[in-house]
Short mmCIF file of C-alpha atoms in Angstrom, two decimals:
data_model
loop_
_atom_site.label_atom_id
_atom_site.label_comp_id
_atom_site.label_asym_id
_atom_site.label_seq_id
_atom_site.Cartn_x
_atom_site.Cartn_y
_atom_site.Cartn_z
CA LEU A 1 -8.85 -2.93 11.50
CA LEU A 2 -10.66 -1.62 8.45
CA ILE A 3 -9.68 1.57 6.62
CA MET A 4 -12.14 3.15 4.21
CA GLY A 5 -12.63 6.36 2.26
CA PRO A 6 -13.01 7.60 -1.33
CA PRO A 7 -10.42 6.95 -4.05
CA GLY A 8 -7.32 9.03 -3.34
CA ALA A 9 -8.05 9.45 0.38
CA GLY A 10 -4.74 7.80 1.27
CA LYS A 11 -6.08 4.44 2.45
CA GLY A 12 -3.13 2.45 1.14
CA THR A 13 -0.53 4.84 2.54
CA GLN A 14 -2.06 4.97 6.01
CA ALA A 15 -2.73 1.23 6.07
CA LYS A 16 0.92 0.45 5.28
CA ILE A 17 2.15 2.68 8.12
CA LEU A 18 -0.35 1.13 10.55
CA ALA A 19 0.65 -2.36 9.45
CA GLU A 20 4.31 -1.64 10.14
CA LYS A 21 3.62 -0.02 13.51
CA TYR A 22 1.34 -2.77 14.84
CA ASN A 23 2.81 -5.74 12.97
CA LEU A 24 -0.37 -6.30 10.97
CA ILE A 25 -0.89 -7.87 7.57
CA HIS A 26 -1.97 -5.14 5.13
CA LEU A 27 -4.65 -6.71 2.97
CA SER A 28 -5.35 -4.46 -0.02
CA THR A 29 -7.98 -5.78 -2.41
CA GLY A 30 -6.68 -3.38 -5.06
CA ASP A 31 -3.19 -4.86 -4.80
CA ILE A 32 -4.58 -8.40 -4.83
CA LEU A 33 -6.65 -7.71 -7.94
CA ARG A 34 -3.77 -5.94 -9.71
CA ARG A 35 -1.57 -8.98 -9.08
CA GLU A 36 -4.25 -11.16 -10.64
CA ILE A 37 -4.43 -8.75 -13.59
CA LYS A 38 -0.66 -8.85 -14.04
CA LYS A 39 -0.73 -12.66 -14.03
CA LYS A 40 -3.65 -12.53 -16.53
CA THR A 41 -5.76 -14.94 -14.51
CA ALA A 42 -9.46 -15.34 -15.28
CA ILE A 43 -10.41 -13.38 -12.14
CA GLY A 44 -7.83 -10.70 -12.98
CA LEU A 45 -9.06 -10.18 -16.52
CA GLU A 46 -12.67 -10.01 -15.35
CA ALA A 47 -11.76 -7.50 -12.64
CA GLN A 48 -9.74 -5.37 -15.06
CA SER A 49 -12.72 -4.83 -17.34
CA TYR A 50 -14.62 -3.23 -14.43
CA MET A 51 -11.72 -1.29 -12.87
CA ASN A 52 -10.71 0.38 -16.16
CA ARG A 53 -14.22 1.85 -16.44
CA GLY A 54 -14.21 3.09 -12.84
CA ASN A 55 -16.77 0.52 -11.71
CA LEU A 56 -16.59 -1.70 -8.63
CA VAL A 57 -15.55 -5.30 -9.12
CA PRO A 58 -18.69 -7.47 -8.65
CA ASP A 59 -19.38 -8.79 -5.15
CA ASN A 60 -19.03 -12.45 -6.13
CA VAL A 61 -15.54 -11.91 -7.58
CA LEU A 62 -14.20 -10.09 -4.51
CA LEU A 63 -15.91 -12.36 -2.01
CA SER A 64 -14.44 -15.49 -3.56
CA ILE A 65 -10.95 -14.03 -3.15
CA MET A 66 -11.40 -12.49 0.29
CA ASP A 67 -13.09 -15.45 2.02
CA SER A 68 -10.24 -17.82 1.28
CA THR A 69 -7.63 -15.17 2.08
CA LEU A 70 -9.13 -14.29 5.47
CA ILE A 71 -9.50 -17.92 6.48
CA SER A 72 -5.83 -18.54 5.66
CA LEU A 73 -4.87 -15.58 7.90
CA LYS A 74 -7.11 -16.46 10.84
CA ASP A 75 -4.37 -16.18 13.47
CA SER A 76 -2.93 -12.90 12.16
CA GLY A 77 -3.71 -9.26 12.87
CA ILE A 78 -5.12 -7.74 9.68
CA ILE A 79 -5.86 -4.28 8.32
CA LEU A 80 -8.38 -4.35 5.49
CA ASP A 81 -7.90 -1.73 2.78
CA GLY A 82 -10.51 -1.44 0.03
CA PHE A 83 -12.80 -4.17 1.32
CA PRO A 84 -15.70 -4.25 1.90
CA ARG A 85 -17.01 -1.74 -0.63
CA THR A 86 -20.71 -2.56 -0.57
CA ILE A 87 -23.27 -3.45 2.08
CA ILE A 88 -23.51 -6.98 0.68
CA GLN A 89 -19.73 -7.40 1.07
CA ALA A 90 -19.86 -5.98 4.60
CA GLU A 91 -22.61 -8.39 5.63
CA LYS A 92 -20.74 -11.34 4.16
CA LEU A 93 -17.51 -10.20 5.86
CA SER A 94 -19.34 -10.10 9.22
CA GLU A 95 -20.57 -13.67 8.64
CA THR A 96 -17.09 -14.90 7.74
CA LEU A 97 -15.51 -13.22 10.77
CA ASN A 98 -18.22 -14.55 13.10
CA GLU A 99 -17.48 -18.08 11.88
CA MET A 100 -13.82 -17.42 12.73
CA SER A 101 -14.73 -15.91 16.16
CA LEU A 102 -13.29 -12.55 15.05
CA VAL A 103 -14.62 -9.00 14.89
CA ILE A 104 -13.54 -5.70 13.35
CA ASP A 105 -12.16 -3.66 16.23
CA THR A 106 -12.04 -0.25 14.54
CA VAL A 107 -13.18 1.22 11.22
CA VAL A 108 -11.20 4.31 10.19
CA ASP A 109 -13.08 6.50 7.70
CA LEU A 110 -10.79 8.93 5.85
CA VAL A 111 -12.75 12.01 4.77
CA VAL A 112 -11.52 14.25 1.93
CA ASP A 113 -13.31 16.49 -0.60
CA ALA A 114 -13.65 15.74 -4.31
CA ASP A 115 -11.30 18.52 -5.51
CA GLU A 116 -8.49 17.17 -3.36
CA VAL A 117 -9.12 13.63 -4.62
CA ILE A 118 -8.92 14.72 -8.26
CA ASN A 119 -5.69 16.63 -7.63
CA ARG A 120 -4.11 13.64 -5.87
CA LEU A 121 -5.10 10.97 -8.37
CA ALA A 122 -4.49 12.93 -11.57
CA GLY A 123 -0.86 13.48 -10.49
CA ARG A 124 -0.28 9.97 -9.17
CA SER A 125 1.95 7.33 -10.75
CA THR A 126 2.39 3.73 -9.66
CA CYS A 127 5.33 1.34 -10.01
CA GLN A 128 4.50 -1.48 -12.41
CA ASP A 129 6.67 -3.89 -10.42
CA CYS A 130 6.36 -3.24 -6.65
CA GLY A 131 3.20 -1.10 -6.55
CA GLY A 132 4.96 1.90 -4.95
CA MET A 133 3.08 5.18 -5.39
CA PHE A 134 4.42 8.64 -6.21
CA HIS A 135 2.92 12.05 -6.89
CA VAL A 136 4.19 14.77 -9.18
CA GLN A 137 3.84 17.40 -6.40
CA SER A 138 3.79 15.80 -2.96
CA CYS A 139 6.04 12.78 -3.52
CA PRO A 140 7.92 12.94 -6.84
CA PRO A 141 10.39 10.15 -7.72
CA LYS A 142 14.09 11.02 -7.65
CA VAL A 143 14.29 10.10 -11.34
CA GLU A 144 11.24 10.83 -13.50
CA GLY A 145 9.43 7.64 -14.48
CA VAL A 146 11.60 5.41 -12.24
CA CYS A 147 10.57 3.89 -8.89
CA ASP A 148 12.79 4.94 -5.95
CA ASN A 149 12.18 1.58 -4.26
CA CYS A 150 12.96 -1.00 -6.94
CA GLY A 151 13.88 0.86 -10.13
CA GLY A 152 10.72 -0.27 -11.90
CA ASN A 153 8.79 1.79 -14.42
CA LEU A 154 6.21 4.32 -13.17
CA ALA A 155 2.94 4.85 -15.02
CA GLN A 156 -0.45 6.39 -14.38
CA ARG A 157 -3.09 3.78 -13.63
CA GLN A 158 -5.79 3.54 -16.28
CA ASP A 159 -8.43 4.37 -13.65
CA ASP A 160 -6.58 7.55 -12.55
CA ASN A 161 -7.54 9.73 -15.53
CA SER A 162 -9.90 12.66 -14.81
CA GLU A 163 -13.00 11.16 -16.43
CA THR A 164 -12.65 7.82 -14.66
CA ILE A 165 -11.85 9.51 -11.33
CA LEU A 166 -15.20 11.35 -11.43
CA LYS A 167 -16.95 8.07 -12.23
CA ARG A 168 -15.15 6.34 -9.33
CA LEU A 169 -16.26 9.11 -6.96
CA ASP A 170 -19.88 8.72 -8.10
CA VAL A 171 -19.67 4.95 -7.60
CA TYR A 172 -18.14 5.47 -4.15
CA GLN A 173 -20.96 7.78 -3.03
CA GLU A 174 -23.59 5.38 -4.33
CA SER A 175 -22.16 2.03 -3.24
CA THR A 176 -19.49 2.50 -0.55
CA ALA A 177 -20.46 5.61 1.44
CA PRO A 178 -23.53 3.79 2.90
CA LEU A 179 -21.04 1.59 4.81
CA LYS A 180 -20.53 4.53 7.17
CA GLN A 181 -24.01 4.03 8.60
CA PHE A 182 -23.52 0.26 8.65
CA TYR A 183 -20.41 0.51 10.85
CA LYS A 184 -21.72 3.47 12.83
CA GLY A 185 -24.53 1.15 13.85
CA GLN A 186 -21.94 -1.34 15.10
CA GLY A 187 -20.29 1.40 17.17
CA ASN A 188 -16.78 1.04 15.72
CA LEU A 189 -16.62 3.87 13.14
CA LYS A 190 -13.95 6.57 13.63
CA THR A 191 -13.84 9.57 11.27
CA VAL A 192 -10.52 11.18 10.32
CA THR A 193 -9.95 14.31 8.21
CA ALA A 194 -7.54 13.23 5.47
CA ARG A 195 -6.02 16.62 4.59
CA GLY A 196 -2.45 17.65 5.27
CA SER A 197 0.80 15.71 5.16
CA VAL A 198 0.97 11.92 5.48
CA GLU A 199 2.43 12.37 8.96
CA GLU A 200 -0.32 14.77 10.07
CA ILE A 201 -3.04 12.42 8.86
CA PHE A 202 -1.36 9.43 10.51
CA SER A 203 -1.24 11.23 13.87
CA ARG A 204 -5.03 11.64 13.65
CA VAL A 205 -5.48 8.01 12.65
CA LEU A 206 -3.30 6.90 15.54
CA GLU A 207 -5.50 8.73 18.03
CA MET A 208 -8.46 6.71 16.76
CA VAL A 209 -6.86 3.27 16.91
CA LYS A 210 -4.86 3.54 20.14
#
């Protein structure tokens, strides 16, 4: 499965629920890159310079990570979250999967308007240790600044400030939105309105992947 949509659409949240329900491996490129950043690897530091400005990480950086990761997980069910993000990445992903005799069964496209995205991301905080996400309105932590899951520190991601959010939305429309036509042409694109509660959105997603 592949889940796509603009920043703040809820890709990570929905992907985690799907992964649990269907015993899939949730493969989030954002999480992978943030782990590399935390470890201060060469790839992580290069990726961070792009992410902090709201730009996409270059194709060659992501592809080098994802190819080896996918090959190592050949016999597992996978839900891709945040990859591919460009046509070049999508074409390369198709080549890699073909070599592995695999295909993407369903692409779930979460659709949400820009105002909703800004509201979600500007109020979002992320655990520095486990990656858990909270929101000041819809999902506040029990103790301000402390993760409910592991007790780690919560902080706003550098790419979740208002100026960078707008830049990320522009980049999404320019580079990632064209993937809708790419997968529509393959006949596996399913569109889901990503407004409402997490549970309401998941019920719509579930109808598309059953």
